[in-house]
Amino acid sequence: MRNRVKGAILGLGAILMLSSIAIAQTAPSQAKQGNEARSPWKYYPMDRAVGDGGPAPKRDLTGTWAGPGSGAAVPRGTNAQTPTAPPLTPAGQQVFDTHKPIGKYSPAGTNDPHTRYCDPFGFPQNMTDEIRGMTITTLPNRTFILIEYMNIWREIWTDGRTLPTNVGGSGKDAVDPTYNGYSVGHWEDDYTFVVDTTGLDPDSWATKNGYPHSIDAHVQERFHRDSKNDITLTMTMDDPKLYTKQFLLGEQHFRWIPNQQLENFSCIPSQVQEYLKEMGDPAGFDPNAPPRR
Amino acid sequence: MRNPVAEVIVTLLAVAALSSAVMAQDPGVRPRRQVQPGYVAEGVPKMPNAPGPAPKQDLTGAWVGPQNVSRDPMPAMTPAGEARLKQNKPYVQGGVREGDVKSFASNDPFIVCDPLGFPRDLLNHAVSSRGGMIFQPGQSRMFIMFEQQRVWREIWMDGKQLPTNVDAKGAPDSRYYGYSVGHWDGDTFVIDTTGFDERAWLDENGHPRSKNAHIQERYTRADQYNLNVVATIDDPKFYTKPWVFLKANYYWMKDQDFEETLCIPSEGIEYRDTLARPSGISADTSK
Amino acid sequence: MKTKLFMMGAILAGLAAICSPVFAHHGGAAYDMSKPVVLKDAVVTQFLWINPHPLIKADFKDDQGNVQHWTMEMGSTPASELIGWSRTSLKAGDVVTLYLWRAKTGVTVGRFNKVVFADGKIMRDTQTGADNGGRADTGVGR
């Protein structure tokens, strides 16, 4: 009995030690592997930032970053249903019930406009779904987030302006809701950039699982520069029309990409139509099947 | 503006109904409309003060255009170029035939919101909005953020050479916006681009560009508020000679910001299926 | 010996924990994951390197000599690239043996499991590439 416990502890220690050695050592050696000439234009997932790279620079998120699912082995994040599902109001539940997410309904049965048409994710889903890469760059009065998926850019005003209050309303100062909303940002301290967004087009889903948002939803992103090579992004949403309280949209991790190249990755609407015609619709769906992980 | 495609289709129907030749014969040039006082072009407000001199080697900021557009006559195409041009059926052809809407059965991929790609996104001034772009230097690159479809381009300035074997095994993939490098030639910013996904058209008239085409843009800031561009395509697969397909001016955007302009595929498809196909404007490519 | 095997297993388990999927994709809800369909010596007619999922189309001659046209989907292009796929991995004319999870609707479409090339090389799907339909252990971090 005692030997087994000892063995288990030794085993666990071995995992931790060998895993960290494996991760630390694979990056530089795998960067040299392969017989093919490496192109300076391609993203190579095995060419990963080694270690944390040293202390975080102050007030600086600029550069090109690999996110979840990129193959750069970023730390695992969380989504809106961890640990509990977002708390819907009756109005929110009503909207949520009309959404048939792909996880349960498959492409054939879903009404997710992104799956059926390649409609834009919109914000905030474009920062939690397929966020395998992004580039952050700045002007004095605004910060841009250039998202790999769909080649879309967001702008975050840092000139001190406040969020619009009359989105989707009438009156001459009213502005239209948009897929990316209206964003303002500021540095809370030397390592935390806080972004507030509202004015979101309600046609888009807040999450892949079909949680909705209203025009007046207020999403906050907190970008924390943990180190030279790491960013942690935490997102919360307040939407009193649809949710009883603020909830966590998710936490995502990003790592510096050594050669600063992103993958080429988008949905093409005509390709989505071809996919649904050849594959998605004929395959059908079974909403009663247990969801796969 | 959310559905520029629908706007175009509705407007085209209206134009056809009126049966007047409002489209210019030369597809590259828009007819000059009366410009209101306080505007340099339709929808482009004039800055309140006279422009100062151009800052040196600095394009940073938001620009709107293209206006004062012209292009050189297109050189003869190769047989491959002509064949490709014939396949592409734009919804803006060189003139409207009276009462003959069927002549516009279009297979323009932008009808369902497939990416415009480069350089069409530079040229595109769909009926409802002018094209805006923001130049922003940073991290060994020049970034360009486009109003059209909210897409971005990355122009590498670190000395990288353009890729030469796009789509070969192990090589980078062809992509809608290609691969770009840039450098300053005196006061002119020069961008060289290649590696194109051929599905996108060069322009809204259906001219093609091949994967290995080489497109060069030359941006010269004439003064504080005026940016001039000359863009040339060198594409021996489709064109027998290099072709200057764009000469234009971009003007400083007064508000330094623009609307979100996204083509929404579900709306594009709805208009195609309920309006454009039954009207014969859109070719039925499902057959 | 026993300690080594234990440690190996623990290491693999550790890697699997890092590699577990972050997102719940649509996976096999529409597919019969109980046993794969095997298309021996199928001829690839098209390999569409598209999103949301690349498609493999192949013709398969059954025992009666009838030709069946099959279409199967695999993991998205960036996910597939992580495990060695590219747009040139398959091409029209390739003769291969294809394993797939057939749609419950019974049509000749399904989710790709793995391909065995003439030289014996095997390439697998991202999410359903293990022989039991789970994620194949590729040792590649996410």
XYZ file of C-alpha atoms in Angstrom:
722
model
C 0.000 0.000 0.000
C 2.709 2.424 0.980
C 4.745 1.609 -2.134
C 1.738 2.289 -4.358
C 1.227 5.689 -2.821
C 4.904 6.391 -3.166
C 4.713 5.196 -6.755
C 1.759 7.477 -7.439
C 3.536 10.493 -5.985
C 6.675 9.660 -7.913
C 4.558 9.216 -11.026
C 2.879 12.585 -10.573
C 6.188 14.245 -9.976
C 7.489 12.580 -13.093
C 4.572 13.894 -15.147
C 5.180 17.436 -13.987
C 8.905 17.247 -14.477
C 8.870 15.448 -17.800
C 5.981 17.513 -19.163
C 7.747 20.748 -18.447
C 11.005 19.419 -19.897
C 9.127 18.157 -22.939
C 7.416 21.489 -23.485
C 10.530 23.524 -22.843
C 12.699 21.378 -25.057
C 10.408 20.713 -27.964
C 10.126 24.346 -29.040
C 13.693 25.082 -30.109
C 14.431 21.568 -31.355
C 11.217 21.266 -33.311
C 11.803 24.660 -34.812
C 14.823 23.129 -36.539
C 13.113 19.887 -37.538
C 11.619 19.076 -40.881
C 13.207 18.654 -44.252
C 11.064 21.285 -45.941
C 12.367 24.821 -46.166
C 10.496 27.001 -43.711
C 8.622 29.929 -45.149
C 8.739 33.255 -43.299
C 5.078 33.625 -44.266
C 3.672 30.612 -42.489
C 2.545 29.937 -38.981
C 4.306 26.914 -37.477
C 2.483 25.788 -34.332
C 5.407 23.756 -33.053
C 7.585 26.855 -33.187
C 6.358 28.090 -29.828
C 7.521 30.683 -27.360
C 9.666 28.949 -24.762
C 8.910 29.828 -21.158
C 7.474 33.153 -20.133
C 10.137 35.238 -21.872
C 10.778 37.418 -18.864
C 8.824 40.193 -17.214
C 5.868 41.818 -18.922
C 6.516 45.143 -20.634
C 4.390 47.929 -19.221
C 1.213 49.064 -20.963
C 1.933 47.021 -24.032
C -0.098 44.270 -25.644
C 1.219 44.784 -29.171
C 2.224 41.889 -31.343
C 0.837 38.696 -32.784
C -0.554 36.092 -30.436
C -1.597 32.442 -30.609
C -4.784 31.513 -28.804
C -6.695 28.359 -27.883
C -6.725 25.663 -30.541
C -3.702 27.107 -32.325
C -1.388 24.223 -31.499
C 0.856 26.485 -29.460
C -0.299 24.662 -26.314
C -1.658 27.746 -24.575
C -3.031 27.060 -21.103
C -6.575 25.846 -21.209
C -9.232 28.478 -20.704
C -12.843 28.394 -19.616
C -16.102 29.208 -21.338
C -19.413 30.731 -20.317
C -20.727 27.513 -18.830
C -17.922 27.023 -16.341
C -18.669 26.474 -13.540
C -22.389 27.217 -14.033
C -24.527 28.325 -16.935
C -25.260 32.026 -17.358
C -28.300 33.065 -15.254
C -31.100 33.940 -17.668
C -34.119 36.112 -16.960
C -37.472 34.894 -18.327
C -36.946 37.172 -21.347
C -33.462 35.771 -21.763
C -34.726 32.211 -21.502
C -37.277 32.946 -24.202
C -34.599 34.103 -26.623
C -32.235 31.309 -25.618
C -34.917 28.711 -26.330
C -35.168 29.861 -29.937
C -31.468 29.194 -30.502
C -30.479 25.715 -31.656
C -26.723 25.500 -31.209
C -24.563 23.308 -33.398
C -23.279 21.274 -30.434
C -26.709 19.752 -29.964
C -28.289 20.134 -33.366
C -25.378 19.560 -35.779
C -25.062 21.651 -38.942
C -28.273 20.203 -40.355
C -30.480 21.178 -37.451
C -28.839 24.317 -36.129
C -30.091 27.846 -36.740
C -26.767 29.396 -35.750
C -26.353 32.026 -38.478
C -22.602 31.528 -38.488
C -22.914 27.808 -39.143
C -25.682 28.094 -41.713
C -24.375 31.124 -43.608
C -20.946 32.205 -42.341
C -22.586 35.302 -40.882
C -20.085 37.125 -38.650
C -19.735 35.903 -35.082
C -19.804 39.466 -33.917
C -18.459 40.516 -30.571
C -18.147 38.967 -28.003
C -18.220 35.572 -29.711
C -15.373 36.551 -32.015
C -13.112 36.774 -28.976
C -14.058 33.372 -27.548
C -14.713 31.216 -30.610
C -12.049 30.241 -33.160
C -9.777 32.816 -31.526
C -6.700 30.886 -32.599
C -4.742 34.022 -33.380
C -4.843 37.785 -33.195
C -2.622 40.833 -33.599
C -2.836 43.869 -31.374
C -1.537 47.215 -32.567
C -2.087 50.786 -31.433
C -2.443 54.383 -32.431
C -2.279 57.050 -29.726
C -6.068 57.332 -29.605
C -7.108 53.768 -30.305
C -6.111 50.153 -30.118
C -6.842 47.690 -32.877
C -7.414 43.983 -32.487
C -6.852 42.205 -35.797
C -8.505 38.822 -35.522
C -7.127 35.921 -37.562
C -10.502 34.282 -38.158
C -12.389 36.105 -40.870
C -9.652 38.799 -41.085
C -11.838 41.165 -39.080
C -10.544 44.098 -37.028
C -11.994 45.713 -33.941
C -11.208 49.197 -32.751
C -11.064 50.310 -29.137
C -11.029 54.038 -28.537
C -8.574 55.159 -25.884
C -9.124 58.895 -26.244
C -11.286 59.152 -23.153
C -14.630 59.069 -24.918
C -17.517 57.343 -23.182
C -19.688 54.569 -24.506
C -22.718 55.601 -26.548
C -25.966 55.531 -24.625
C -28.469 55.686 -27.442
C -27.725 52.699 -29.604
C -30.584 51.508 -31.757
C -32.800 54.303 -30.503
C -34.382 57.210 -32.310
C -33.100 60.755 -32.215
C -30.282 62.401 -34.034
C -27.533 61.160 -31.780
C -28.661 57.540 -31.965
C -26.259 55.110 -33.557
C -26.949 51.718 -35.053
C -26.020 48.519 -33.262
C -23.155 46.789 -35.018
C -21.631 43.338 -35.019
C -18.540 44.571 -33.203
C -20.244 47.157 -31.058
C -18.646 50.319 -29.719
C -15.549 49.872 -27.569
C -13.562 52.107 -25.249
C -10.465 51.094 -23.348
C -8.036 52.243 -20.695
C -5.088 50.935 -18.710
C -6.176 50.123 -15.193
C -2.594 49.536 -14.168
C 0.643 48.885 -16.038
C -0.377 45.355 -16.997
C -4.170 45.380 -17.287
C -5.988 46.858 -20.275
C -9.733 47.086 -19.699
C -12.147 47.337 -22.614
C -15.847 48.119 -22.348
C -18.201 47.452 -25.219
C -21.870 47.981 -25.894
C -24.181 48.570 -28.846
C -24.107 45.005 -30.142
C -26.322 43.779 -32.955
C -28.671 41.248 -31.323
C -28.681 39.023 -34.435
C -25.367 37.599 -33.309
C -25.080 35.059 -30.508
C -22.972 35.908 -27.463
C -21.637 32.360 -27.274
C -21.329 29.313 -29.488
C -23.901 27.583 -27.318
C -26.551 30.105 -28.206
C -26.579 32.421 -25.206
C -28.036 35.697 -26.478
C -27.242 39.324 -25.839
C -29.320 42.460 -26.211
C -28.203 45.714 -27.833
C -27.506 47.146 -24.407
C -25.340 44.300 -23.190
C -22.160 45.580 -21.629
C -19.169 43.335 -22.136
C -15.920 43.914 -20.324
C -12.610 42.455 -21.410
C -9.622 42.501 -19.114
C -6.384 41.848 -20.954
C -3.653 41.041 -18.478
C -0.055 40.913 -19.687
C 1.204 38.154 -17.444
C 4.729 38.076 -18.870
C 6.552 38.838 -22.069
C 5.029 35.760 -23.709
C 1.604 35.535 -22.100
C -1.701 37.364 -22.061
C -4.763 36.278 -20.114
C -8.086 37.642 -21.309
C -11.073 37.526 -18.969
C -14.502 38.517 -20.276
C -17.698 39.277 -18.398
C -21.118 40.377 -19.543
C -23.839 42.479 -17.924
C -27.177 42.390 -19.683
C -30.024 43.030 -17.239
C -32.709 42.476 -19.879
C -31.586 38.905 -20.425
C -29.508 37.919 -17.396
C -30.112 38.292 -13.695
C -26.529 39.221 -12.970
C -23.102 39.668 -14.436
C -21.469 36.432 -15.523
C -18.183 35.190 -16.875
C -18.101 34.810 -20.650
C -14.801 33.059 -20.471
C -11.087 33.191 -19.897
C -8.694 32.780 -22.819
C -4.933 32.540 -22.914
C -2.588 33.802 -25.571
C 1.116 33.191 -26.221
C 3.589 35.152 -28.230
C 4.219 33.747 -31.737
C 7.967 33.740 -32.438
C 7.732 34.525 -36.168
C 4.618 36.711 -35.741
C 2.727 34.984 -38.558
C -0.920 34.018 -38.366
C -2.769 31.181 -40.021
C -5.045 31.902 -42.951
C -8.445 30.866 -41.612
C -11.928 32.038 -42.525
C -15.254 30.663 -43.544
C -16.170 31.503 -47.115
C -19.943 31.815 -47.522
C -20.148 29.969 -50.826
C -18.013 27.181 -49.342
C -20.339 26.938 -46.368
C -23.263 26.522 -48.747
C -21.349 23.819 -50.608
C -20.478 22.083 -47.335
C -24.087 22.090 -46.159
C -25.339 20.813 -49.489
C -22.759 18.002 -49.765
C -22.345 17.050 -46.165
C -24.039 18.969 -43.377
C -27.649 18.619 -44.465
C -27.498 15.049 -45.779
C -25.881 13.952 -42.525
C -28.935 15.075 -40.586
C -28.955 15.572 -36.853
C -29.922 13.824 -33.664
C -30.638 16.327 -30.881
C -31.132 13.501 -28.422
C -27.659 12.077 -28.823
C -25.362 12.731 -25.876
C -23.105 15.671 -26.736
C -19.578 14.691 -27.722
C -16.489 16.243 -26.223
C -24.297 49.867 -43.457
C -25.197 46.256 -43.286
C -26.259 45.048 -46.672
C -24.461 46.795 -49.511
C -25.181 43.940 -51.875
C -28.926 44.263 -51.423
C -28.594 47.982 -51.954
C -26.793 47.395 -55.215
C -29.355 44.912 -56.480
C -32.319 47.115 -55.608
C -30.646 50.100 -57.186
C -29.802 48.138 -60.296
C -33.422 47.129 -60.707
C -34.410 50.774 -60.394
C -31.809 51.768 -62.950
C -32.961 49.116 -65.367
C -36.532 50.214 -64.938
C -35.602 53.789 -65.780
C -33.635 52.511 -68.751
C -31.147 55.273 -68.959
C -27.435 54.776 -69.470
C -26.293 55.997 -66.099
C -23.385 53.612 -65.946
C -20.230 54.922 -67.554
C -19.037 53.083 -70.621
C -15.579 52.792 -69.133
C -16.168 50.457 -66.187
C -13.306 51.930 -64.205
C -14.623 55.466 -64.068
C -17.640 56.720 -62.197
C -19.539 59.619 -63.711
C -18.709 62.879 -61.996
C -21.677 64.101 -60.035
C -22.269 67.617 -58.848
C -20.191 68.103 -55.685
C -21.866 70.100 -52.953
C -20.040 72.977 -51.292
C -18.079 71.784 -48.298
C -17.410 68.408 -49.888
C -14.530 67.196 -52.028
C -16.652 64.370 -53.402
C -20.063 62.952 -52.703
C -20.200 62.044 -49.028
C -16.638 63.236 -48.353
C -16.602 66.402 -46.220
C -13.843 68.908 -46.849
C -11.517 69.733 -43.984
C -12.203 73.226 -42.638
C -8.641 74.483 -43.149
C -6.344 74.349 -46.124
C -4.011 71.361 -46.133
C -0.534 71.842 -44.782
C 2.475 70.128 -46.304
C 2.662 66.351 -46.241
C 4.449 64.979 -43.174
C 7.489 63.013 -44.281
C 7.015 59.276 -44.780
C 3.808 59.234 -42.814
C 0.451 57.958 -44.008
C -0.937 57.345 -40.539
C -4.644 58.014 -40.225
C -7.982 57.374 -41.878
C -8.518 58.104 -45.559
C -11.593 57.922 -47.753
C -11.912 57.186 -51.454
C -11.129 56.408 -54.136
C -12.178 59.554 -55.986
C -10.996 61.038 -59.268
C -10.589 57.492 -60.425
C -9.065 56.620 -63.732
C -7.234 53.673 -65.191
C -5.093 53.089 -68.222
C -6.676 51.218 -71.107
C -6.505 47.537 -70.405
C -3.827 45.762 -72.427
C -4.772 42.760 -74.501
C -5.472 39.710 -72.424
C -3.960 36.301 -72.964
C -6.296 33.525 -74.115
C -6.418 32.297 -70.516
C -7.308 35.781 -69.338
C -10.052 36.150 -71.896
C -11.501 32.774 -70.977
C -11.558 33.701 -67.299
C -13.071 37.112 -67.993
C -15.839 35.461 -69.973
C -16.675 33.190 -67.037
C -17.025 36.093 -64.644
C -20.408 37.775 -65.013
C -20.540 41.015 -63.066
C -23.726 42.786 -62.172
C -22.291 46.029 -63.466
C -21.589 45.554 -67.115
C -20.535 48.291 -69.481
C -23.943 49.798 -69.980
C -27.543 48.960 -69.332
C -29.620 47.638 -72.162
C -33.132 48.967 -72.112
C -35.585 46.651 -70.486
C -33.217 43.706 -70.646
C -32.600 42.797 -67.049
C -31.625 39.258 -68.049
C -28.342 40.537 -69.408
C -27.207 40.923 -65.845
C -27.375 37.310 -64.712
C -24.406 37.678 -62.436
C -22.191 35.126 -60.705
C -20.309 37.742 -58.725
C -19.076 35.910 -55.623
C -19.745 39.033 -53.561
C -23.477 38.497 -54.000
C -23.280 35.894 -51.217
C -20.583 37.928 -49.457
C -17.542 35.886 -50.401
C -14.492 38.011 -49.541
C -13.723 40.866 -51.906
C -10.029 40.133 -51.606
C -7.285 42.519 -52.641
C -7.339 44.738 -54.670
C -11.093 44.722 -55.091
C -11.562 45.921 -51.524
C -9.399 48.918 -52.339
C -11.484 49.736 -55.381
C -14.875 48.867 -54.082
C -17.145 51.767 -53.578
C -20.467 50.004 -53.451
C -23.488 52.172 -53.938
C -24.022 52.802 -50.272
C -20.619 53.794 -48.982
C -17.226 55.069 -49.865
C -14.228 53.019 -48.985
C -12.248 54.068 -45.964
C -8.871 52.823 -44.869
C -6.584 53.447 -41.944
C -2.828 53.229 -42.287
C -1.050 52.394 -39.089
C 2.620 51.482 -38.723
C 3.810 49.146 -35.989
C 5.885 46.071 -35.177
C 7.880 46.021 -38.432
C 4.673 46.261 -40.415
C 2.280 48.716 -41.897
C -1.263 47.744 -41.055
C -4.146 48.780 -43.262
C -7.637 48.577 -41.813
C -10.387 48.730 -44.441
C -13.903 49.954 -44.035
C -15.041 47.506 -46.682
C -15.894 44.274 -44.879
C -13.891 45.377 -41.854
C -10.818 43.462 -43.056
C -7.181 44.152 -42.376
C -3.984 43.764 -44.397
C -0.507 43.404 -43.041
C 2.373 44.891 -45.055
C 5.691 43.498 -43.853
C 8.591 45.932 -43.750
C 11.256 43.726 -42.186
C 12.984 42.827 -45.419
C 11.053 39.619 -46.118
C 10.881 38.659 -49.777
C 7.517 37.842 -51.295
C 6.699 34.134 -51.472
C 7.238 32.572 -54.892
C 5.729 29.116 -54.612
C 2.328 29.713 -53.093
C 0.204 26.536 -52.804
C 3.146 24.218 -53.379
C 3.630 21.522 -50.767
C 4.905 23.082 -47.570
C 4.533 26.597 -48.970
C 2.035 29.234 -47.840
C -1.531 29.017 -49.151
C -2.911 31.477 -51.653
C -5.198 33.842 -49.851
C -7.817 36.445 -50.647
C -5.676 39.390 -49.569
C -2.371 37.941 -50.729
C 1.010 38.496 -49.097
C 2.476 42.009 -48.989
C 5.790 43.705 -48.393
C 6.329 47.438 -48.263
C 9.078 50.039 -48.300
C 9.561 53.778 -48.666
C 10.890 54.980 -52.006
C 11.640 58.560 -51.048
C 8.255 59.952 -50.098
C 6.298 57.215 -51.832
C 5.150 54.154 -49.932
C 5.394 51.145 -52.198
C 3.496 47.925 -51.509
C 4.144 44.739 -53.459
C 1.641 41.917 -53.197
C 1.293 38.424 -54.598
C -0.099 34.992 -53.652
C -3.759 35.547 -54.480
C -6.690 33.205 -54.090
C -8.000 33.310 -57.644
C -11.649 33.069 -56.698
C -11.790 36.788 -55.955
C -12.044 39.220 -58.841
C -9.649 42.083 -59.447
C -12.568 44.509 -59.619
C -16.343 44.588 -59.766
C -16.211 44.233 -63.539
C -15.013 40.666 -63.302
C -11.429 41.185 -64.407
C -9.366 38.294 -63.079
C -6.030 38.163 -61.276
C -3.968 35.021 -61.032
C -2.274 33.495 -58.033
C 1.171 34.722 -59.033
C 0.096 38.162 -60.200
C 2.247 40.929 -58.831
C 0.330 44.025 -57.814
C 2.165 47.180 -56.841
C 0.586 50.156 -55.095
C 2.443 53.440 -54.892
C 1.072 55.885 -52.314
C 2.250 59.477 -52.389
C 1.002 61.977 -49.867
C 0.541 65.155 -51.877
C -0.233 67.264 -48.834
C -1.709 66.900 -45.381
C -5.126 65.844 -46.677
C -4.479 64.250 -50.034
C -3.088 60.813 -50.740
C -2.623 59.667 -54.312
C -2.327 56.077 -55.373
C -1.228 54.358 -58.550
C -1.775 50.611 -58.680
C -0.358 48.315 -61.338
C -0.938 44.649 -62.001
C 1.734 42.570 -63.669
C 0.105 39.242 -64.469
C 1.501 37.512 -67.566
C -0.902 34.593 -67.139
C -3.894 36.829 -67.894
C -2.589 40.127 -69.302
C -0.020 40.598 -72.044
C 1.463 43.684 -70.360
C 1.426 45.354 -66.959
C -1.726 47.398 -66.460
C -2.296 50.486 -64.346
C -5.782 49.608 -63.186
C -6.157 52.377 -60.630
C -5.136 55.996 -60.341
C -7.019 57.786 -57.630
C -7.056 60.177 -54.765
C -7.884 59.406 -51.162
C -8.837 62.263 -48.876
C -8.307 62.707 -45.151
C -11.419 61.616 -43.252
C -12.694 64.489 -41.163
C -13.998 62.292 -38.350
C -11.143 59.791 -38.664
C -13.651 56.992 -38.237
C -16.134 55.104 -40.340
C -19.120 52.822 -40.073
C -18.966 49.092 -39.761
C -19.543 47.838 -43.297
C -20.211 44.113 -43.408
C -21.814 42.036 -46.114
C -24.002 39.593 -44.209
C -24.205 36.278 -46.081
C -27.664 35.330 -44.831
C -28.995 38.633 -46.160
C -27.082 38.278 -49.416
C -28.503 34.813 -49.931
C -32.016 35.924 -49.043
C -31.883 38.718 -51.601
C -30.376 36.406 -54.171
C -33.078 33.800 -53.721
C -36.114 36.029 -53.278
C -35.213 38.860 -55.606
C -32.120 38.549 -57.726
C -32.531 35.058 -59.152
C -36.220 35.405 -60.001
C -35.395 38.728 -61.661
C -32.578 37.185 -63.653
C -30.026 39.494 -62.051
C -28.191 36.649 -60.435
C -27.153 33.595 -62.353
C -28.408 30.340 -60.944
C -25.046 28.774 -60.257
C -26.561 25.808 -58.434
C -27.150 24.025 -61.738
C 9.637 -2.220 -15.570
C 6.304 -1.702 -13.832
C 7.335 1.749 -12.635
C 8.408 2.724 -16.157
C 5.076 1.626 -17.641
C 3.184 3.451 -14.900
C 5.153 6.612 -15.562
C 4.631 6.333 -19.317
C 0.894 5.953 -18.785
C 0.853 8.894 -16.406
C 2.781 11.036 -18.869
C 0.394 10.163 -21.676
C -2.548 10.932 -19.416
C -0.949 14.263 -18.614
C -0.544 15.072 -22.291
C -4.126 14.021 -22.956
C -5.296 16.452 -20.286
C -3.471 19.259 -22.068
C -4.832 18.092 -25.413
C -8.524 17.754 -24.493
C -10.799 19.819 -26.684
C -11.503 23.340 -25.543
C -14.713 23.642 -27.531
C -17.589 21.203 -27.832
C -17.873 20.801 -31.576
C -20.778 19.165 -33.271
C -18.873 15.885 -33.291
C -20.742 12.695 -33.832
C -24.312 13.539 -32.877
C -25.458 12.736 -36.414
C -23.133 9.763 -36.906
C -23.194 6.134 -35.900
C -20.051 5.889 -33.797
C -20.555 2.231 -32.915
C -18.517 0.887 -35.808
C -16.832 2.434 -38.826
C -17.711 1.779 -42.446
C -14.646 0.594 -44.352
C -14.245 1.537 -48.003
C -11.431 -0.654 -49.235
C -9.562 0.565 -52.302
C -11.788 3.587 -52.709
C -10.822 6.097 -55.365
C -10.657 9.697 -54.219
C -12.624 11.913 -56.612
C -12.193 15.232 -54.776
C -10.415 16.584 -51.738
C -11.965 19.924 -50.843
C -9.736 21.820 -48.445
C -12.515 24.095 -47.180
C -14.073 25.350 -43.997
C -15.950 24.642 -41.854
C -14.720 21.129 -42.683
C -12.612 19.738 -45.490
C -14.447 17.118 -47.508
C -13.146 13.871 -48.934
C -15.220 12.524 -51.799
C -14.545 9.006 -52.999
C -16.034 6.303 -55.171
C -16.253 2.820 -53.745
C -17.100 -0.326 -55.675
C -19.113 -2.762 -53.626
C -19.119 -6.557 -53.942
C -21.728 -6.399 -56.692
C -19.605 -4.004 -58.700
C -21.893 -1.045 -58.038
C -20.129 2.253 -57.548
C -21.126 4.190 -54.445
C -20.348 7.900 -54.100
C -19.256 8.810 -50.591
C -18.614 12.184 -48.945
C -16.990 12.549 -45.549
C -15.958 15.512 -43.443
C -12.927 15.962 -41.233
C -11.633 18.485 -38.732
C -11.287 22.150 -39.739
C -8.242 23.172 -41.752
C -6.255 24.685 -38.866
C -7.040 21.735 -36.595
C -6.154 19.209 -39.301
C -2.937 21.026 -40.114
C -1.845 20.561 -36.524
C -1.759 16.827 -37.108
C -0.013 16.933 -40.451
C -2.790 17.485 -42.990
C -2.567 19.931 -45.879
C -4.465 20.640 -49.066
C -2.157 18.215 -50.886
C -2.583 15.256 -48.522
C -5.096 13.651 -50.861
C -5.877 14.190 -54.509
C -8.257 12.895 -57.116
C -7.170 9.468 -58.299
C -5.595 8.320 -55.045
C -6.570 4.732 -54.225
C -6.895 4.413 -50.468
C -8.844 2.604 -47.791
C -11.158 4.954 -45.952
C -12.730 4.466 -42.557
C -15.671 6.647 -41.626
C -18.583 6.955 -39.219
C -21.730 6.820 -41.290
C -24.625 9.249 -40.895
C -27.546 7.797 -38.994
C -29.756 8.831 -41.894
C -28.158 6.010 -43.879
C -26.987 8.146 -46.794
C -23.473 7.750 -48.141
C -21.995 10.553 -46.055
C -20.166 10.475 -42.776
C -17.428 11.693 -40.487
C -13.966 10.680 -41.548
C -12.051 8.421 -39.156
C -8.806 7.492 -40.859
C -7.242 6.760 -44.223
C -4.778 3.996 -44.982
C -2.604 4.688 -47.981
C -1.306 2.028 -50.354
C 2.082 2.144 -48.635
C 0.479 1.507 -45.254
C 0.731 5.086 -43.984
C -2.221 6.117 -41.811
C -3.639 9.606 -41.346
C -6.421 10.294 -38.895
C -9.176 12.769 -38.183
C -8.714 15.340 -35.447
C -11.709 14.545 -33.306
C -12.840 11.034 -34.239
C -9.581 9.569 -35.498
C -9.036 6.929 -32.840
C -10.120 3.417 -33.685
C -12.895 3.705 -31.108
C -14.051 7.080 -32.464
C -12.420 9.222 -29.822
C -9.622 11.693 -30.319
C -6.503 9.962 -31.525
C -3.494 10.506 -29.308
C -1.289 12.570 -31.529
C 0.946 13.986 -28.819
C 0.360 17.438 -30.250
C -0.553 20.206 -27.837
C -3.523 22.455 -28.487
